[in-house]
Coordinates of N, CA and C in Angstrom, one line a residue:
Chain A
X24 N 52.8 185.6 153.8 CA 53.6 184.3 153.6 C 54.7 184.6 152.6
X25 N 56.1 184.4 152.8 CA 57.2 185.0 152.2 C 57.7 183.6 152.1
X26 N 57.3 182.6 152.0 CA 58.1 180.9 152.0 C 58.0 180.6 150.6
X27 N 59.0 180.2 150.3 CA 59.0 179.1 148.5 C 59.4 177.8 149.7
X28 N 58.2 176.7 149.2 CA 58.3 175.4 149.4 C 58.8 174.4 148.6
X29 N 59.8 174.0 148.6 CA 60.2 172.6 147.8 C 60.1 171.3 148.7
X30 N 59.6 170.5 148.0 CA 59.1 169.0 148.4 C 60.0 168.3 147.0
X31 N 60.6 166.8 147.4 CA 60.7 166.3 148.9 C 62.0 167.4 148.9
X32 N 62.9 167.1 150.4 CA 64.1 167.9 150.7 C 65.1 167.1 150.3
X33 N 64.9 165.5 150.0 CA 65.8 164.7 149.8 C 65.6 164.0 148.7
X34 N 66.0 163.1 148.2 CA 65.9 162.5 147.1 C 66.7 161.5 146.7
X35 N 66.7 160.1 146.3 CA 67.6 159.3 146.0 C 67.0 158.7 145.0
X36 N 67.8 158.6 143.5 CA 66.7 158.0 142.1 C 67.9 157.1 141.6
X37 N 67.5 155.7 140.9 CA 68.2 155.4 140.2 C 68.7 156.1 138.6
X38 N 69.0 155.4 138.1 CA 69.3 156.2 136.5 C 68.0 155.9 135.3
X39 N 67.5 155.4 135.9 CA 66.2 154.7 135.1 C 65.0 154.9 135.6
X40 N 64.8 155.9 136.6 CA 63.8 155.9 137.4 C 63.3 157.3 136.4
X41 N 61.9 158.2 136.9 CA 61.1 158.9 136.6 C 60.9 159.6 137.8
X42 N 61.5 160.9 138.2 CA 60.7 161.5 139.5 C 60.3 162.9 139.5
X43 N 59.9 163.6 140.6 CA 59.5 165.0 139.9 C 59.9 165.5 141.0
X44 N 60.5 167.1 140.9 CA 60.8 168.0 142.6 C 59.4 169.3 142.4
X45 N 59.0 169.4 143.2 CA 58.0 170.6 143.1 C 58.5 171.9 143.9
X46 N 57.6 173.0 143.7 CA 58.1 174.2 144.5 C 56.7 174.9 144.5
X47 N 56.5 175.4 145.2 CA 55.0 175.9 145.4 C 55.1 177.7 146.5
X48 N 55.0 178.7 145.4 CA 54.9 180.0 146.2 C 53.5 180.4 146.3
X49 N 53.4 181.4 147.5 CA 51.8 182.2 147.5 C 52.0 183.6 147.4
X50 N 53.0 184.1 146.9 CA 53.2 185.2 147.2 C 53.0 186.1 145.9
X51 N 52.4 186.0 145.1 CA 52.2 186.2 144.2 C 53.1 186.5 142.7
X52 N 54.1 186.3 143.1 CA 55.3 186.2 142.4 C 55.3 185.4 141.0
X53 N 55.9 186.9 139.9 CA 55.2 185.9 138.5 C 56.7 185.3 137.5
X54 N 57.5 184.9 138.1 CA 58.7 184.7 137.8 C 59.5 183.3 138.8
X55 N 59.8 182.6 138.8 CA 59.8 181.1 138.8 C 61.4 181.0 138.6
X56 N 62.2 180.4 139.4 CA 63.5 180.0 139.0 C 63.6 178.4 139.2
X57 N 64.6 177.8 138.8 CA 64.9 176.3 139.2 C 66.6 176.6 138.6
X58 N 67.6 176.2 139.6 CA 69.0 176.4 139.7 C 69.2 175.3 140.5
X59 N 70.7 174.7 139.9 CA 71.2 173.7 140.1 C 72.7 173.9 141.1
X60 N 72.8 173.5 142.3 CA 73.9 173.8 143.0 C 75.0 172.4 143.6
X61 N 76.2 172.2 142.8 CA 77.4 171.5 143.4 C 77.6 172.3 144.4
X62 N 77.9 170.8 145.1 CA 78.9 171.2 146.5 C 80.0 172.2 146.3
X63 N 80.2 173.4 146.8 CA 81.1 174.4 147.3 C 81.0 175.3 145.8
X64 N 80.4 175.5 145.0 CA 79.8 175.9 144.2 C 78.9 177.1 143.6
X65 N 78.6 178.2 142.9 CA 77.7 178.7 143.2 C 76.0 178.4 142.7
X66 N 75.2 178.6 142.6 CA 73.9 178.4 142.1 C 74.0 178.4 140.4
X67 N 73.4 177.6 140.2 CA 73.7 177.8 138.5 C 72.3 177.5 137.7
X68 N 72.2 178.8 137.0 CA 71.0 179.0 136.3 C 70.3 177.9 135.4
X69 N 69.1 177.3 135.7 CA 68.6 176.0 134.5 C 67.3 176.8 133.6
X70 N 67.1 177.5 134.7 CA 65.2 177.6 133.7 C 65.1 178.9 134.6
X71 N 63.9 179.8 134.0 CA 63.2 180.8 134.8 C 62.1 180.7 133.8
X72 N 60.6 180.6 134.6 CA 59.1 181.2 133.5 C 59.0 182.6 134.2
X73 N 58.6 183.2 133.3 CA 57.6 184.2 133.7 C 56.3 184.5 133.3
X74 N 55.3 184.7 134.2 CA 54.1 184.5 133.6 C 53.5 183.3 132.8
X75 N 54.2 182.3 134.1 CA 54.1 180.8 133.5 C 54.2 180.3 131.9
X76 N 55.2 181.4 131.4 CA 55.8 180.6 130.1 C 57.2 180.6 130.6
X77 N 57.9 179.3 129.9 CA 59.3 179.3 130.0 C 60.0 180.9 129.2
X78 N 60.6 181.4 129.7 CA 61.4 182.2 128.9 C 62.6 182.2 129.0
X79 N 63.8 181.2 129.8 CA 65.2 181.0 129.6 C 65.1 179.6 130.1
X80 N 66.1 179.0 129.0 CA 66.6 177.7 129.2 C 68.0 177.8 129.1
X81 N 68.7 177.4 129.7 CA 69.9 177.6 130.1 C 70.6 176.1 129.4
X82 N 70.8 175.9 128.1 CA 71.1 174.9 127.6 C 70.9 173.1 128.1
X83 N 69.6 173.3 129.3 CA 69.7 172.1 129.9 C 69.2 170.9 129.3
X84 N 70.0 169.7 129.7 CA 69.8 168.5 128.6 C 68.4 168.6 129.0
X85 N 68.0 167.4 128.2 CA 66.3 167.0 128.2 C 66.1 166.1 129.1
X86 N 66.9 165.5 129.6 CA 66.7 165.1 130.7 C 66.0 165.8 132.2
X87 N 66.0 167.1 132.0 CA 65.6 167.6 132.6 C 64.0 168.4 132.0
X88 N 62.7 168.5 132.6 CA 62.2 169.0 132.1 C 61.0 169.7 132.7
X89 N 61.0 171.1 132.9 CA 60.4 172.2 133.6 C 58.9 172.1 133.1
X90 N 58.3 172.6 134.6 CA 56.4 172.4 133.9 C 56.1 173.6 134.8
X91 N 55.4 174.3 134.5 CA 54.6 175.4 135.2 C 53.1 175.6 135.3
X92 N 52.5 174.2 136.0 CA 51.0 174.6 135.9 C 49.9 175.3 136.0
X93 N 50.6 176.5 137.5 CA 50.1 177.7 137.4 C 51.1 178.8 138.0
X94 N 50.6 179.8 138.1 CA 51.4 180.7 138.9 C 51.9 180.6 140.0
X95 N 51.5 179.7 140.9 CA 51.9 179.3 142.4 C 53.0 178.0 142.0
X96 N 52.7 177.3 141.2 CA 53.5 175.9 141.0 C 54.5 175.9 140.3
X97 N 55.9 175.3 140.3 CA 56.8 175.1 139.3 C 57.6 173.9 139.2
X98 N 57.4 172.6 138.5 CA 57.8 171.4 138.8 C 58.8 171.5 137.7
X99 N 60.0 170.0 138.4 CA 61.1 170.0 138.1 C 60.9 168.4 137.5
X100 N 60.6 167.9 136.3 CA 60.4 166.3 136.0 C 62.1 165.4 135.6
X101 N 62.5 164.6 136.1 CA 63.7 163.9 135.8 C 63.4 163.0 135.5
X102 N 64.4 162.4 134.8 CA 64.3 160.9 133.8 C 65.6 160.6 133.1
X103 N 66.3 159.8 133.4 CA 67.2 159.3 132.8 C 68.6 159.9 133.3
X104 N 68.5 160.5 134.8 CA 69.6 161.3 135.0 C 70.9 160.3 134.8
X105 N 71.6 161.0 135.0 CA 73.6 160.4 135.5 C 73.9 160.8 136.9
X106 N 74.3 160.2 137.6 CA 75.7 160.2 138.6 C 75.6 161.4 139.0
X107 N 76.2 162.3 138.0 CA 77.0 163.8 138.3 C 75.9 164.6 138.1
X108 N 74.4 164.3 138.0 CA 73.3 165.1 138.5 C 73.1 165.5 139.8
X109 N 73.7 164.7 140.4 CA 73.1 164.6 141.6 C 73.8 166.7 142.1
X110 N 73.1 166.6 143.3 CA 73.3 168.6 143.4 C 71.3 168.6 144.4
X111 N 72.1 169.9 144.8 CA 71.2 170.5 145.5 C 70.4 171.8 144.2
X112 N 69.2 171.3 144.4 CA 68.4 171.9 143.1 C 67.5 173.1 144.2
X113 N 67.8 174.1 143.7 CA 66.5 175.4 144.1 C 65.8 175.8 143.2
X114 N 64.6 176.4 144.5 CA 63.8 177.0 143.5 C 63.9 178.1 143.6
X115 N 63.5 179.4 143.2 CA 63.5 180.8 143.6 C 62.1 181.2 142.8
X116 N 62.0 182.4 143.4 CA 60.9 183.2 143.1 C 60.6 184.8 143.0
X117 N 60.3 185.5 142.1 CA 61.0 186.9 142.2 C 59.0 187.5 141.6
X118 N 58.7 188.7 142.2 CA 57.8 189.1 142.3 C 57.9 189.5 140.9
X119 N 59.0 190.3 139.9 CA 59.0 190.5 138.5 C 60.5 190.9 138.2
X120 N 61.1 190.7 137.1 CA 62.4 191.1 136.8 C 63.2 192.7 137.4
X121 N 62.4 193.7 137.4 CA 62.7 194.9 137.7 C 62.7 195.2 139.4
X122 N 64.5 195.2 139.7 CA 64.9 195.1 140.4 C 64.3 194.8 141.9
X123 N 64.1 193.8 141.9 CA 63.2 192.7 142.9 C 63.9 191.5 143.6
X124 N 64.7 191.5 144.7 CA 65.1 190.0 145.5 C 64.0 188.7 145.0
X125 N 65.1 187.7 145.1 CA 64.8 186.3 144.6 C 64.4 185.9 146.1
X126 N 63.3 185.3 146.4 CA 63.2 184.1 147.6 C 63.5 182.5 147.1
X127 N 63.8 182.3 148.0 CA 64.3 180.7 147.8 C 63.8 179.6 148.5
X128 N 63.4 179.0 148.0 CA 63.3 177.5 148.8 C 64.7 176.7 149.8
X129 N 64.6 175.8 149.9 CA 65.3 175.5 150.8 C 66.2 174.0 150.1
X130 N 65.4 174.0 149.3 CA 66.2 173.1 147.8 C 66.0 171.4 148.6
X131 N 65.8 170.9 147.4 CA 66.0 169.3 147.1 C 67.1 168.6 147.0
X132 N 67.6 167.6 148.0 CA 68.9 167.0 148.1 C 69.1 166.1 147.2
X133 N 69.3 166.2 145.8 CA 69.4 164.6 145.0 C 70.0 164.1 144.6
X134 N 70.5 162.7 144.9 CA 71.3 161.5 144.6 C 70.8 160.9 143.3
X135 N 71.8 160.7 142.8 CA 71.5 159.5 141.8 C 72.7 158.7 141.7
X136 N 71.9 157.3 141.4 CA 72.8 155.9 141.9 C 72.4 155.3 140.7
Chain B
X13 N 76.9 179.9 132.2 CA 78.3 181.0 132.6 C 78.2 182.0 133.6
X14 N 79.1 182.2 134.9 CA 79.0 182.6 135.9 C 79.3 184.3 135.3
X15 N 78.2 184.9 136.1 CA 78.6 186.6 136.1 C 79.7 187.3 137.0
X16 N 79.6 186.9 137.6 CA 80.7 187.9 139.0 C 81.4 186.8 139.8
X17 N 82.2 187.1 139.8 CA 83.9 187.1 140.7 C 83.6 187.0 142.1
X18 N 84.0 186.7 143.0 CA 83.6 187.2 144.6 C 85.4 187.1 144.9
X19 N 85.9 187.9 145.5 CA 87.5 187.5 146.4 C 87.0 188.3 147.4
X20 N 87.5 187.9 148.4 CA 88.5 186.7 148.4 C 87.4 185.2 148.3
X21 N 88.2 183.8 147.8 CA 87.5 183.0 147.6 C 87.0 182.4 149.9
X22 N 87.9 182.4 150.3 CA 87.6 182.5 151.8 C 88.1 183.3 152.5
X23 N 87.4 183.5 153.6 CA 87.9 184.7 154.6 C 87.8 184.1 156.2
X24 N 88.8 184.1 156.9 CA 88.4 183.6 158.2 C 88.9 184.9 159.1
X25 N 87.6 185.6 160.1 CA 87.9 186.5 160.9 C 88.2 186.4 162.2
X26 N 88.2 187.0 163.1 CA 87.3 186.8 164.9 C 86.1 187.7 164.8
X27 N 85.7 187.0 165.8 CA 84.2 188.0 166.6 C 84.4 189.5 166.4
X28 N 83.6 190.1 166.0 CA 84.2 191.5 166.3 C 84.6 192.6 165.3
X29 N 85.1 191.7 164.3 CA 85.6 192.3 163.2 C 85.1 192.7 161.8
X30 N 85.5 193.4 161.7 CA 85.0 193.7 160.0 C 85.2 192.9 159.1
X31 N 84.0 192.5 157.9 CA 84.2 191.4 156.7 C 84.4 192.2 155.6
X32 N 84.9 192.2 154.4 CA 84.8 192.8 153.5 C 85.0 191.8 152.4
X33 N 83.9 191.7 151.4 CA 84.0 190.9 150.3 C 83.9 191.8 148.6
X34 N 84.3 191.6 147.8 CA 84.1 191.8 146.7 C 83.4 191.2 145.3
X35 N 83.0 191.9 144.4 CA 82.4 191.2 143.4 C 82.3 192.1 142.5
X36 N 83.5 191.0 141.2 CA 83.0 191.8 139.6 C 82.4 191.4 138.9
X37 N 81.9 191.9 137.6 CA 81.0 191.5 136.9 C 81.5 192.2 135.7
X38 N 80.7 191.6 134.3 CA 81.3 191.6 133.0 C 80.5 192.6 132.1
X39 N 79.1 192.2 132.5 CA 78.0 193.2 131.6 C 76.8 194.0 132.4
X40 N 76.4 194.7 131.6 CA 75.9 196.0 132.3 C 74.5 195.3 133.3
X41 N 74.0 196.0 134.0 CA 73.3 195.3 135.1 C 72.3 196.6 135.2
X42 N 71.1 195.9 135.9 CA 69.7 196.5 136.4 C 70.2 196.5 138.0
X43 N 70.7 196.0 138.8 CA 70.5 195.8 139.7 C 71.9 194.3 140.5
X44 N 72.6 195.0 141.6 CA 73.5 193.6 141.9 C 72.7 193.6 143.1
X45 N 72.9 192.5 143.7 CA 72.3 191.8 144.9 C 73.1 191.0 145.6
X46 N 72.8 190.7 147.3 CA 74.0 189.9 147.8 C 72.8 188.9 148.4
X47 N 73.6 187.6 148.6 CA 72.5 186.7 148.8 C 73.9 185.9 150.1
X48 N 73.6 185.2 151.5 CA 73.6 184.1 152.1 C 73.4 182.8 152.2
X49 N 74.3 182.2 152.4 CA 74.1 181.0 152.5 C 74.4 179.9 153.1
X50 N 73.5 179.2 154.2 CA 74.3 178.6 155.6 C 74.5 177.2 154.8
X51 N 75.3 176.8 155.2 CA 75.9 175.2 154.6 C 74.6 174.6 154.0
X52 N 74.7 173.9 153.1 CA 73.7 173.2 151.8 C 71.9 173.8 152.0
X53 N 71.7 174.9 152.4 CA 70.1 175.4 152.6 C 70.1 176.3 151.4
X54 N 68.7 176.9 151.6 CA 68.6 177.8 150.6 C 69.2 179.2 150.9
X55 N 69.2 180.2 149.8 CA 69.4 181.2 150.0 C 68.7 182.4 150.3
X56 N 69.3 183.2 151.2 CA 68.7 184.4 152.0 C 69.4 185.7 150.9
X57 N 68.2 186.4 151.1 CA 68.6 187.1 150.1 C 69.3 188.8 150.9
X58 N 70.0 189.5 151.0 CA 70.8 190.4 152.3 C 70.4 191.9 151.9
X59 N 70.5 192.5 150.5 CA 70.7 193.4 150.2 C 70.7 193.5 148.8
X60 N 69.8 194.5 147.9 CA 69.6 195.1 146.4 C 70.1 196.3 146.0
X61 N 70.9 196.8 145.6 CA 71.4 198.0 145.0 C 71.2 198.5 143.5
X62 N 70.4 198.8 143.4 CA 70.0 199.4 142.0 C 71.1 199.9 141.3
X63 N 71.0 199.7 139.4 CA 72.7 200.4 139.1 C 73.1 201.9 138.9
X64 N 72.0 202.3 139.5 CA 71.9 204.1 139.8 C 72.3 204.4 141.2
X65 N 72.6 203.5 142.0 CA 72.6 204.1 143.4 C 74.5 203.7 143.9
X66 N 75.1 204.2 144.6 CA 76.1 204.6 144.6 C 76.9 203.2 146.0
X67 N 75.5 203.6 147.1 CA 76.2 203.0 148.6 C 75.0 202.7 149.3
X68 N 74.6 201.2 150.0 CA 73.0 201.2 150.4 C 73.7 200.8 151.9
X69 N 73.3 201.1 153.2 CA 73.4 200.2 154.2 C 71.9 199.4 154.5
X70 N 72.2 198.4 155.1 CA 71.3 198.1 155.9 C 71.6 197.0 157.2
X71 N 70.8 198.0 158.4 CA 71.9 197.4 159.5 C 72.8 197.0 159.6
X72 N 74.1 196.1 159.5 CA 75.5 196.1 160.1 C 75.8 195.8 158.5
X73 N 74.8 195.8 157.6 CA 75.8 195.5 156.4 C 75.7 196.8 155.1
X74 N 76.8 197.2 154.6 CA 77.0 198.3 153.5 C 77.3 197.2 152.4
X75 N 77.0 198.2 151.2 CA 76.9 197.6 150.3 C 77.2 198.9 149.7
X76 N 78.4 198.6 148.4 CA 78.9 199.9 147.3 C 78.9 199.1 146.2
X77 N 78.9 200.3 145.4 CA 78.6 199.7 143.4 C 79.4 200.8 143.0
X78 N 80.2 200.3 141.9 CA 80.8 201.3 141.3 C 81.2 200.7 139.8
X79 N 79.6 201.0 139.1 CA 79.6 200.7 137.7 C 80.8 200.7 136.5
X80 N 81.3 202.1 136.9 CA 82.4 202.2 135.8 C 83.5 201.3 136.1
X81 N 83.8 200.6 136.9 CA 84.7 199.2 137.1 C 84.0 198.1 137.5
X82 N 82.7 198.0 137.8 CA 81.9 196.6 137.4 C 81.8 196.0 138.3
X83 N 82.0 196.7 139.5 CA 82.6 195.9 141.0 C 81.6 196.6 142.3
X84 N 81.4 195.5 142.9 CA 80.6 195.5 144.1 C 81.7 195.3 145.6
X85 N 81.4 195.4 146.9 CA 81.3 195.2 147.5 C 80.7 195.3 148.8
X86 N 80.8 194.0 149.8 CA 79.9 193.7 151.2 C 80.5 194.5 152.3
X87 N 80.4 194.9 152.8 CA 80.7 195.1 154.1 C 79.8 194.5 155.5
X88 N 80.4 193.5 156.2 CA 79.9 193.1 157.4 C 80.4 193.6 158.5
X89 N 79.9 194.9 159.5 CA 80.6 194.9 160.6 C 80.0 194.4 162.2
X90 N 81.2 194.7 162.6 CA 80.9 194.2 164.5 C 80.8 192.5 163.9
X91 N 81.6 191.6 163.0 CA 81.3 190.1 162.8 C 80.3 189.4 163.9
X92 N 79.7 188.4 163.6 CA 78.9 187.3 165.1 C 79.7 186.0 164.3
X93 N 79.3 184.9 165.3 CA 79.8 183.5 164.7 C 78.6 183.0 163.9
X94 N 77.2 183.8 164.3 CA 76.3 183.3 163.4 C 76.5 184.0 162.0
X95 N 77.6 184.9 161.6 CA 77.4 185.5 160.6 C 78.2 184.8 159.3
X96 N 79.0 183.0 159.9 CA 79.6 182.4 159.3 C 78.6 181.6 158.1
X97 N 79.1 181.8 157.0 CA 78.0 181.5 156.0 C 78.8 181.8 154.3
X98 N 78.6 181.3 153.5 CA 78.7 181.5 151.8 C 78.0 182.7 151.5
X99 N 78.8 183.8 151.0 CA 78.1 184.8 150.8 C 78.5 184.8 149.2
X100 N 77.3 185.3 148.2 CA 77.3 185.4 147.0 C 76.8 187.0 146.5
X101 N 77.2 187.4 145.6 CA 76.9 188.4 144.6 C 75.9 187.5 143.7
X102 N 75.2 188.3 143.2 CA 73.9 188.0 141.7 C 73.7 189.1 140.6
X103 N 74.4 189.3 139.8 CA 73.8 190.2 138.7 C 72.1 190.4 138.3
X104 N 71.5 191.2 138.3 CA 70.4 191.2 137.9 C 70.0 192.2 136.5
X105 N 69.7 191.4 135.4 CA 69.9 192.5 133.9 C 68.1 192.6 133.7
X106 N 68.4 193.1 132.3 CA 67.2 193.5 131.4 C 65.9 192.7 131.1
X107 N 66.5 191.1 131.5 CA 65.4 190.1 131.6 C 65.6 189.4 132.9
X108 N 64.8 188.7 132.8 CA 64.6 187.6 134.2 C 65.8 187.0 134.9
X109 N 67.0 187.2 134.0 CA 68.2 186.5 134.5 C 68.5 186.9 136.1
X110 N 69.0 186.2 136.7 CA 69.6 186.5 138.1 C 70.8 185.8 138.3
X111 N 72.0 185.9 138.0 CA 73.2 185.2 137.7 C 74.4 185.2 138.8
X112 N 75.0 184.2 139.6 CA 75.3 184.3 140.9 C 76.8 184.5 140.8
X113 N 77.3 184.7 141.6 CA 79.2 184.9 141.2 C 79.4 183.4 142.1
X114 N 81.0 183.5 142.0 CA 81.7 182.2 142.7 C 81.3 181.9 144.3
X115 N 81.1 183.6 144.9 CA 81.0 183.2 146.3 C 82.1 183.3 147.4
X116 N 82.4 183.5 148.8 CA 83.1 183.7 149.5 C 82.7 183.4 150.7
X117 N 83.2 182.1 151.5 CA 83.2 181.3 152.8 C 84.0 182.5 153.5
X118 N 82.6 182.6 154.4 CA 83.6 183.8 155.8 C 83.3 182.9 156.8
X119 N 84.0 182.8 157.7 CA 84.3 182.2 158.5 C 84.6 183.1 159.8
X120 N 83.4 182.9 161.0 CA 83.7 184.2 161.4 C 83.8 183.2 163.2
X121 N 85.3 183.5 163.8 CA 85.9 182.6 164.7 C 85.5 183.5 166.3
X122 N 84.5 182.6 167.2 CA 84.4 182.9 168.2 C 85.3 183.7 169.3

């Protein structure tokens, strides 16, 4: 199984709402991405855990907030977003830092209104 | 902050033809990587070049590194129309980072 799953694919939240994106690998992979992508844009780094600790935060407000319950899981919690959040959010997943291809999910489509 | 450059920013070919993309980068690297990307999906990942290795093929695509100028490039040949897609560079360093360049829409015309 080579698939990173993200649920849902779409997403529409007000500014006041509470929602969560998930990503779920089997692949044994101990390294976790979540990147944030504008339209015509490249991928832009928010979080990576390794070994289900966060180890890079990429200055992201707190509105955003990374959970990694176990090695297979990596959730994305929102709350309070803006407008210009909205973006195609991925997940990725990398078996370990030392020169190793990222797999990707197929990313979460989210609106915010 | 973005690592690598990609030019041209788009490229429109015919069937048939050779692609050639580029990508620089600023600081020293473990490893560049080329990743695809079909209109808003996720990314496929194409090819890894370690910063010790010179020139990788694989199937219709080459891939060169040339550390001492910081710069990568793709090679796509014999183009398809399915080969039309966002193609990206990624730096990969000393930690977890995996950091993408601007990217380059090829556009490859039946």
């Amino acid at each position: 199984d080579t698939e990173v799953t993200q649920t849902p694919k779409h997403l529409v939240m007000g500014m006041t709402n509470k929602k969560s994106l998930k990503c779920e690998q089997h692949m044994g992979h101990r390294a976790m991405y979540w990147y944030k992508q504008k339209a015509k844009k490249p991928p832009e780094l928010m979080f990576v855990y390794s070994y289900e600790k966060l180890s890079i935060n990429e200055s992201v407000p707190s509105r955003f907030s990374p959970e990694c319950p176990n090695s297979s899981l990596l959730n994305l919690h929102l709350h309070a977003l803006q407008p210009e959040d909205s973006a195609l959010y991925l997940c990725a997943s990398r078996l370990n830092f030392m020169n190793t291809e990222a797999f990707f999910g197929q990313g979460t489509r989210l609106t915010v209104v | 902050s973005q690592q690598g450059e990609e030019d041209p920013q788009a490229l429109s070919i015919q069937e048939g033809e050779n692609a050639t993309m580029n990508c620089s980068y600023k600081t020293s690297i473990n490893n560049l990587q080329w990743y695809r990307q079909n209109s808003g999906r996720g990314l496929v990942h194409l090819i890894l070049i370690r910063s010790n290795e010179r020139e990788k093929h694989s199937g219709r695509l080459r891939v060169t590194l040339d550390t001492s100028k910081k710069s990568s490039s793709l090679l796509i040949t014999a183009s398809r129309a399915a080969d039309t897609a966002s193609y990206f560079c990624a730096t990969g360093g000393s930690n977890y980072k995996l950091t993408f360049g601007k990217g380059t829409l090829l556009t490859v015309n039946p």
